[in-house]
Amino acid sequence: MAKELLKGNEALAEAALRGGCTFYSGYPITPQTEVMEYLSDRMPEIGRTFIQAESEIAAISQVMGAAWTGEKALTSSSGPGVSLKQEGISYIAHNNFPCVILNVCRWGNGLGSLDSAQTDYNRETRGGGQGDYRCIVMAPASIQEGVDMMYDAYDVAEEYHNPVVILTEAMLGQMIEGVNLPEFKPVKKLGLIRPYGRAGKDYMEKYAVHYNRMVDELERWESIQTEDADYVLVAFGMPSRVCTDVVSILRGKGEKVGLIRPINLWPFPFKAFEGIRPKAFITVETNETGQLVDDVAIAAKKSGAGDVPVYCLATHHECADEEAVLDYFEKVKSGSVKERY
Amino acid sequence: MKEIIFAGFGGQGVLTGGLILSFMAAEKDLETTWMPAYGATMRGGKANCVVKMGEVGGERIGNPLMGHADALIAMNEPSLDYLGKTKKGAVVIVNSHGVDENYEYPSDKKVYKVDSVELAEKVSNEQGQNLVMLGAMMKVTELYPKDEAIDLMCKFFASKGKEKYNEKNIAAFLAGYDAV
């Protein structure tokens, strides 16, 4: 059967329902609004709860309450809206409540702009709110991959009792691709959740076990032709698609180039870097200052690859095209750009 | 992989025109991406979408952005800004109603001029200007045989509950197809 053509935002919204989502609360913001718009119609149709909250803070608070009682809760927003939700996310993580947060990322600090970007990498992978916790962060590179992630997100969130953030990009939310939608999962609710409790020795011991399990079990990535690579590109989401093309182009010219594509951004896929010995790593990111590059530098060191230089091509508010990556690659080879680490 | 840019003003049906191309590819089990111009440009001003399609089953599409198009459908003059995003030898279907007749095109493009307004009016389907251009593009590029393209286009509109316009839409498609 032919795949269904679906817009990214709508496809992920439907996938959430098929994966078991029973409760949504959110507040509109471009480029995410189609998620809400779709759910506002679809959730009442199948007997699930949709709320357009009065603010982002109300939305995340409602998600926390719903998650506490065992509902499979979802909220979605973009950069500025997810910032407003951080206090709630911190409470949710502290209390080991599972839920899913979708960030359709747009460029920017402050209000930012409507451009597609990856500027929220650091916030999502470092917990984002007050305290010391992490969200499991997944970053799809295609609408189908986003659908598959969203479909399984409640299983992951409930298995690890932790919030899951799905970090997409404006372009991925607005574009259309062919998608196979999975069947509806039977909804099994957890029931009332018992939080780990207030901070203290007991809490810290429980959280350490919880944290280590996520780190040990949730690395996910795709490696493309890295085994013999002299240069390894590292990119996630939309730039990773461009880098896939660049690897083919450069391999066609006899250059030994590969790509590591982190699929889960947290925990970071350190294992992807084990056993490879390139001359350099090059990150390609849609932001200003480079964020992924910091994790790649740690990964390079941790892998035992020695003092391998790590470069960063940060292309501001526009996703890099093949020419930009090829041009930067030549500069790395000729030594005319400086490594970040 | 094939890449086609469909560009014009908001309201000229360029996003739908591109979506029909993606639908055709998906119906043939080919990978496809449809990327709209995103942001403020969607409101009234310039609008465009770029469609990419695999040529064999399973061919993965990397970058979905505009870059090296095989064809550009230009419904107005600002759309010709995207000539720089087309390959050498690319097909350019120009709406002669909306573009200066003395416009100087790069010599490495195959340019076909089609008056989509006049042709759409002639078949009493003023809203079908995008389909006129689609028909012309289909003939020149031989992307799909005529009858197959028409069947798939009708299937697209049927999937949107608009099959009652199929006859008028076929007339618009053929007006463009026969004009080049």
XYZ file of C-alpha atoms in Angstrom:
521
model
C 0.000 0.000 0.000
C 1.235 3.485 -0.817
C 2.475 5.512 2.123
C 0.270 8.292 3.392
C 1.530 11.820 2.712
C 1.523 13.665 6.004
C 2.856 16.943 7.361
C 5.428 16.326 10.101
C 3.483 18.027 12.890
C 0.261 16.193 12.095
C 2.007 12.853 11.647
C 3.642 13.098 15.087
C 0.355 14.143 16.677
C -1.401 11.092 15.226
C 1.520 8.846 16.201
C 1.228 10.049 19.815
C -2.415 8.945 19.876
C -1.619 5.591 18.302
C 1.176 5.129 20.845
C -1.298 5.597 23.682
C -1.393 9.337 24.518
C -4.561 9.953 26.557
C -4.071 13.557 27.664
C -2.786 16.727 25.988
C -2.401 20.241 27.275
C -0.557 22.976 25.423
C -0.522 26.549 24.201
C -0.111 27.618 20.553
C 3.183 28.767 19.039
C 4.609 28.691 15.518
C 5.908 26.331 14.117
C 4.183 23.786 16.342
C 0.556 24.897 16.202
C -0.576 22.195 13.755
C 0.130 19.628 16.485
C -2.465 21.265 18.739
C -4.849 22.027 15.938
C -4.836 18.396 14.865
C -5.231 17.033 18.391
C -8.026 19.488 19.253
C -10.152 17.770 16.634
C -8.874 14.225 16.882
C -8.716 13.622 20.642
C -12.409 14.264 21.408
C -13.224 12.065 18.408
C -11.516 9.061 20.047
C -12.497 9.852 23.636
C -9.266 11.378 24.889
C -8.659 14.641 26.706
C -7.470 17.781 24.940
C -6.959 21.082 26.746
C -5.822 24.388 25.291
C -4.359 25.828 28.463
C -4.267 29.524 29.354
C -0.464 29.512 29.314
C 2.527 27.231 28.927
C 2.945 27.116 32.715
C -0.626 25.919 33.130
C -0.113 23.368 30.344
C 2.933 21.723 31.910
C 1.303 21.784 35.342
C -1.709 19.957 33.915
C 0.615 17.473 32.222
C 2.300 16.871 35.586
C -1.016 16.241 37.304
C -2.189 13.933 34.561
C 1.106 12.013 34.495
C 0.992 11.608 38.288
C -2.326 9.810 38.003
C -0.994 7.525 35.280
C -2.390 9.274 32.207
C -0.139 9.220 29.157
C 0.376 12.966 28.946
C 1.748 15.110 26.126
C 2.578 18.756 25.665
C 4.146 20.458 22.689
C 5.641 23.837 21.923
C 8.652 25.544 20.383
C 11.761 27.115 21.933
C 10.235 30.015 23.927
C 7.232 27.968 25.085
C 9.377 25.079 26.285
C 11.436 27.604 28.279
C 8.305 28.588 30.175
C 7.665 24.921 30.948
C 11.066 24.251 32.478
C 10.076 24.597 36.115
C 7.302 22.059 35.565
C 9.604 19.702 33.698
C 12.052 19.846 36.586
C 9.268 18.860 39.010
C 8.109 16.090 36.664
C 11.646 14.674 36.403
C 12.192 14.989 40.159
C 9.026 13.040 40.853
C 9.824 10.323 38.286
C 6.655 10.946 36.282
C 6.662 9.728 32.686
C 5.400 12.142 30.027
C 6.293 13.321 26.527
C 7.271 16.843 25.493
C 7.498 17.726 21.799
C 9.676 20.703 20.846
C 9.355 21.770 17.204
C 12.459 23.906 17.366
C 12.678 27.374 15.858
C 15.715 29.631 15.876
C 16.479 31.810 18.704
C 17.298 33.390 21.948
C 14.461 35.386 23.492
C 11.570 35.496 21.054
C 13.884 34.274 18.295
C 12.460 33.890 14.805
C 10.358 31.428 12.837
C 13.382 29.936 11.083
C 14.067 26.242 11.447
C 17.014 25.600 13.748
C 18.644 23.423 16.384
C 19.350 26.095 18.968
C 17.672 24.206 21.827
C 20.154 21.299 21.857
C 21.895 22.373 25.051
C 18.733 23.099 26.968
C 17.065 19.812 26.098
C 20.114 17.627 26.704
C 21.083 19.264 30.015
C 17.745 19.045 31.748
C 16.781 22.672 31.117
C 15.186 23.542 34.424
C 16.540 23.943 37.949
C 18.335 21.056 39.559
C 20.164 17.985 38.406
C 18.183 15.725 36.133
C 18.061 14.773 32.456
C 15.261 14.239 29.978
C 15.587 11.437 27.454
C 15.970 13.374 24.188
C 15.146 11.904 20.787
C 15.805 13.719 17.495
C 14.249 12.355 14.302
C 15.716 13.014 10.862
C 12.577 12.105 8.917
C 8.849 12.178 9.513
C 8.701 8.379 9.577
C 11.420 8.256 12.203
C 9.546 10.909 14.221
C 6.380 8.829 13.989
C 8.188 5.695 15.159
C 9.809 7.586 18.051
C 6.567 9.161 19.165
C 4.758 5.824 18.890
C 7.200 4.242 21.359
C 7.812 7.338 23.499
C 5.312 6.379 26.232
C 6.828 2.908 26.527
C 10.260 4.485 27.021
C 9.003 7.202 29.407
C 7.160 4.619 31.530
C 9.964 2.051 31.454
C 12.431 4.620 32.796
C 9.928 6.787 34.728
C 11.351 9.867 33.079
C 10.151 12.625 30.747
C 10.963 12.115 27.064
C 11.630 15.136 24.859
C 11.221 14.721 21.122
C 13.240 17.498 19.493
C 12.228 18.153 15.907
C 12.789 21.243 13.778
C 10.447 23.710 12.073
C 11.305 22.240 8.667
C 10.530 18.723 9.814
C 7.249 19.940 11.265
C 6.189 21.766 8.109
C 7.350 19.405 5.395
C 5.462 16.419 4.016
C 6.796 12.908 3.467
C 5.288 9.493 2.884
C 4.558 7.740 6.165
C 3.354 4.324 7.304
C 1.251 4.931 10.408
C 1.301 2.078 12.921
C -1.874 0.552 14.438
C -3.313 1.895 17.710
C -1.685 0.328 20.778
C -3.983 -0.848 23.538
C -3.843 1.798 26.290
C -2.567 0.409 29.578
C -2.461 3.117 32.237
C 0.079 2.936 35.057
C -2.262 4.164 37.783
C -1.216 6.558 40.534
C 2.568 6.988 40.632
C 4.477 7.119 43.889
C 7.152 9.831 43.643
C 10.670 9.070 44.888
C 10.090 11.689 47.589
C 11.891 14.751 48.865
C 15.591 15.322 48.362
C 17.806 13.396 50.721
C 20.004 10.324 50.820
C 17.204 7.934 49.844
C 16.241 10.089 46.934
C 19.790 10.393 45.654
C 20.350 6.653 45.803
C 17.166 5.965 43.881
C 17.922 8.659 41.309
C 21.476 7.363 40.766
C 20.122 3.920 39.823
C 17.499 5.531 37.603
C 20.067 7.793 35.880
C 22.646 5.056 35.334
C 20.077 2.767 33.783
C 19.150 5.406 31.208
C 22.794 6.110 30.413
C 23.575 2.419 30.030
C 20.579 1.449 27.955
C 19.430 4.367 25.808
C 22.268 5.321 23.467
C 20.951 5.286 19.914
C 22.680 6.377 16.738
C 23.280 5.601 13.072
C 26.810 5.232 11.690
C 27.401 5.597 7.958
C 30.751 4.448 6.595
C 32.723 5.405 9.695
C 34.949 2.295 9.971
C 37.693 3.469 7.614
C 36.862 7.186 7.655
C 39.586 9.824 7.766
C 36.950 12.467 8.476
C 33.763 11.837 10.426
C 30.847 14.261 10.173
C 28.508 14.386 13.164
C 24.997 15.787 12.764
C 21.428 15.073 13.833
C 18.029 16.000 12.396
C 17.885 17.975 9.140
C 21.634 18.677 8.751
C 22.252 14.927 9.069
C 20.239 14.402 5.879
C 22.467 16.872 4.068
C 25.543 15.163 5.513
C 24.299 11.784 4.239
C 24.347 13.285 0.731
C 27.777 14.810 1.358
C 29.199 11.425 2.400
C 27.988 9.928 -0.905
C 29.454 12.825 -2.910
C 32.840 12.673 -1.174
C 33.033 8.862 -1.259
C 32.390 9.182 -5.006
C 35.547 11.318 -5.191
C 37.563 8.770 -3.213
C 37.513 10.692 0.079
C 37.133 8.464 3.143
C 34.335 10.293 4.919
C 31.668 8.969 7.264
C 28.786 10.205 9.380
C 27.636 9.617 12.943
C 24.002 10.600 13.377
C 22.912 10.724 17.024
C 19.290 9.517 17.188
C 18.991 9.966 20.937
C 20.723 13.200 21.905
C 20.591 12.283 25.575
C 22.058 9.970 26.574
C 24.670 10.948 24.008
C 25.834 7.999 21.852
C 29.426 7.757 23.086
C 29.622 4.149 21.909
C 29.357 5.359 18.297
C 32.849 6.832 18.657
C 34.525 3.679 19.973
C 37.097 2.058 17.742
C 37.230 4.725 15.035
C 40.383 6.724 14.428
C 39.684 9.627 12.078
C 41.946 12.619 11.450
C 39.095 14.934 12.500
C 35.473 15.122 13.590
C 33.282 17.831 12.030
C 29.886 18.764 13.470
C 27.264 20.408 11.264
C 24.647 22.289 13.269
C 21.910 24.861 12.641
C 22.818 27.333 15.377
C 25.181 30.214 16.079
C 27.878 29.020 18.400
C 27.949 25.238 18.108
C 26.446 23.066 20.854
C 26.684 19.454 19.645
C 30.407 20.099 19.158
C 30.955 20.083 22.937
C 29.551 16.570 23.272
C 31.536 15.376 20.268
C 34.728 16.689 21.873
C 33.937 14.716 25.019
C 33.108 11.645 22.909
C 36.394 11.939 21.001
C 38.329 12.072 24.260
C 36.326 9.259 25.874
C 36.767 6.984 22.836
C 40.510 6.957 23.265
C 41.036 8.280 19.746
C 43.788 10.509 21.069
C 44.068 14.190 20.350
C 41.709 14.271 17.373
C 40.690 17.827 16.429
C 36.965 18.608 16.507
C 35.621 21.214 14.071
C 32.232 22.885 13.991
C 30.238 24.231 11.047
C 27.414 26.240 12.632
C 25.168 27.680 9.924
C 23.034 30.090 11.988
C 19.328 30.099 11.101
C 19.595 28.152 7.846
C 20.244 24.453 7.502
C 23.542 23.851 5.692
C 23.331 22.715 2.083
C 25.730 20.272 0.427
C 27.921 23.071 -0.956
C 28.400 24.639 2.478
C 29.489 21.321 3.995
C 31.762 20.476 1.045
C 33.337 23.918 1.220
C 33.948 23.589 4.965
C 35.346 20.090 4.498
C 37.938 21.443 2.033
C 38.881 24.151 4.534
C 39.354 21.561 7.281
C 41.530 19.490 4.957
C 43.638 22.435 3.910
C 43.975 23.713 7.470
C 42.382 27.081 6.715
C 39.830 26.840 9.549
C 40.642 26.362 13.182
C 39.401 23.449 15.214
C 37.091 24.146 18.164
C 38.771 21.546 20.376
C 16.376 11.536 -7.617
C 14.255 14.224 -9.300
C 13.771 17.719 -7.930
C 11.042 20.101 -9.059
C 10.397 23.646 -7.844
C 6.856 25.009 -8.099
C 6.860 28.771 -7.454
C 4.545 31.769 -7.726
C 2.369 34.042 -5.607
C 0.265 32.739 -2.738
C -3.087 31.736 -4.251
C -1.763 30.486 -7.590
C -1.894 26.892 -6.388
C 1.824 26.263 -6.302
C 1.744 24.346 -3.017
C -1.074 22.140 -4.300
C 0.722 21.703 -7.613
C 3.779 20.396 -5.784
C 1.688 18.214 -3.543
C 0.177 16.520 -6.596
C 3.715 15.639 -7.725
C 4.533 14.181 -4.302
C 1.265 12.248 -4.333
C 2.112 10.777 -7.736
C 5.486 9.588 -6.451
C 4.014 8.134 -3.244
C 1.398 6.250 -5.271
C 4.258 4.668 -7.190
C 5.935 3.658 -3.913
C 8.755 6.131 -4.409
C 10.233 8.149 -1.552
C 9.218 11.801 -1.737
C 9.550 15.055 0.182
C 7.444 18.227 -0.143
C 8.965 21.284 1.448
C 6.994 24.546 1.456
C 8.545 27.984 1.641
C 8.269 28.437 5.305
C 7.534 31.579 7.290
C 6.256 35.015 6.446
C 6.649 34.431 2.710
C 3.539 32.252 2.831
C 1.245 35.191 3.479
C 0.342 36.848 0.189
C 3.859 37.256 -1.164
C 6.158 34.737 -2.790
C 5.199 31.128 -2.303
C 6.994 28.021 -3.400
C 7.512 24.402 -2.661
C 10.203 22.000 -3.690
C 9.390 18.378 -4.349
C 11.944 15.607 -4.423
C 11.181 12.122 -5.654
C 13.172 8.927 -5.772
C 13.515 7.314 -9.195
C 13.667 3.739 -7.931
C 11.947 2.179 -4.931
C 13.808 2.656 -1.648
C 15.997 5.534 -2.897
C 16.407 7.634 0.232
C 16.059 11.412 -0.031
C 18.661 13.338 1.937
C 18.407 17.094 1.897
C 14.789 18.100 1.176
C 15.727 21.728 0.459
C 15.924 23.407 -2.929
C 19.304 22.982 -4.579
C 19.722 21.358 -7.981
C 16.291 21.205 -9.551
C 15.539 19.307 -12.745
C 12.568 21.577 -13.409
C 11.272 24.965 -12.284
C 7.663 25.959 -12.742
C 7.571 29.747 -12.480
C 4.119 31.292 -12.191
C 5.511 34.838 -11.887
C 8.710 36.817 -12.370
C 10.020 36.682 -8.769
C 9.971 32.884 -9.125
C 12.804 33.202 -11.617
C 15.052 34.036 -8.661
C 15.217 30.259 -8.273
C 16.888 29.741 -11.665
C 20.130 29.623 -9.699
C 18.795 26.569 -7.882
C 18.314 24.588 -11.098
C 20.693 22.231 -12.869
C 22.353 22.832 -16.209
C 19.850 21.835 -18.864
C 16.917 22.177 -16.454
C 13.425 22.596 -17.814
C 11.817 25.943 -16.952
C 8.085 26.335 -17.526
C 7.267 30.022 -17.400
C 3.833 31.580 -17.069
C 4.132 34.120 -19.891
C 1.174 36.012 -18.445
C 3.208 36.912 -15.382
C 6.715 37.362 -16.781
C 8.186 40.080 -19.008
C 8.505 38.679 -22.518
C 12.001 40.173 -22.817
C 13.271 38.449 -19.685
C 16.758 37.119 -20.344
C 17.128 33.487 -19.327
C 20.449 31.739 -18.795
C 21.417 29.942 -21.997
C 21.795 26.543 -20.309
C 18.068 26.209 -19.470
C 15.296 24.811 -21.636
C 12.604 27.460 -21.364
C 8.958 26.881 -22.340
C 6.492 29.760 -22.181
C 2.890 28.954 -21.357
C 0.111 31.519 -20.805
C -1.544 29.734 -17.919
C -4.162 32.457 -17.413
C -5.416 32.421 -20.979
C -5.332 28.606 -21.228
C -7.138 28.138 -17.922
C -9.804 30.643 -18.966
C -10.237 28.878 -22.282
C -11.261 25.675 -20.483
C -13.348 27.641 -17.942
C -11.112 26.648 -15.058
C -9.488 29.878 -13.869
C -8.407 28.178 -10.662
C -6.615 25.480 -12.638
C -3.605 27.570 -13.712
C -1.327 25.363 -11.639
C -2.664 22.316 -13.480
C -2.035 23.972 -16.842
C 1.609 24.367 -15.803
C 1.696 20.827 -14.423
C 0.447 19.485 -17.765
C 3.095 21.410 -19.697
C 5.832 20.224 -17.321
C 4.668 16.630 -17.582
C 4.907 16.672 -21.370
C 8.321 18.293 -21.530
C 9.943 16.217 -18.765
C 8.096 12.959 -19.579
C 8.005 12.354 -15.828
C 4.945 10.105 -16.232
C 2.978 9.147 -19.358
C 0.000 11.436 -19.989
C -2.771 8.999 -19.050
C -1.022 7.821 -15.915
C -0.372 11.404 -14.799
C -4.035 12.286 -15.337
C -5.224 9.217 -13.412
C -2.930 10.020 -10.492
C -3.962 13.691 -10.487
C -7.636 12.673 -10.362
C -6.863 10.238 -7.558
C -5.195 13.078 -5.646
C -8.281 15.292 -5.890
C -10.528 12.354 -5.031
C -8.441 11.791 -1.874
C -9.325 15.383 -0.903
C -13.034 14.834 -1.634
C -12.839 16.986 -4.757
C -13.421 14.401 -7.474
C -16.393 16.389 -8.806
C -13.894 18.823 -10.380
C -11.900 16.112 -12.117
C -13.297 16.809 -15.567
C -12.420 20.519 -15.358
C -9.026 19.673 -13.922
C -8.256 17.227 -16.728
C -9.165 19.951 -19.232
C -6.719 22.361 -17.561
C -3.966 19.738 -17.463
C -4.474 18.936 -21.158
C -4.545 22.619 -22.114
C -1.025 22.905 -20.735
C 0.078 19.534 -22.050
C -0.942 20.447 -25.599
C 0.536 23.951 -25.447
C 4.188 22.836 -25.487
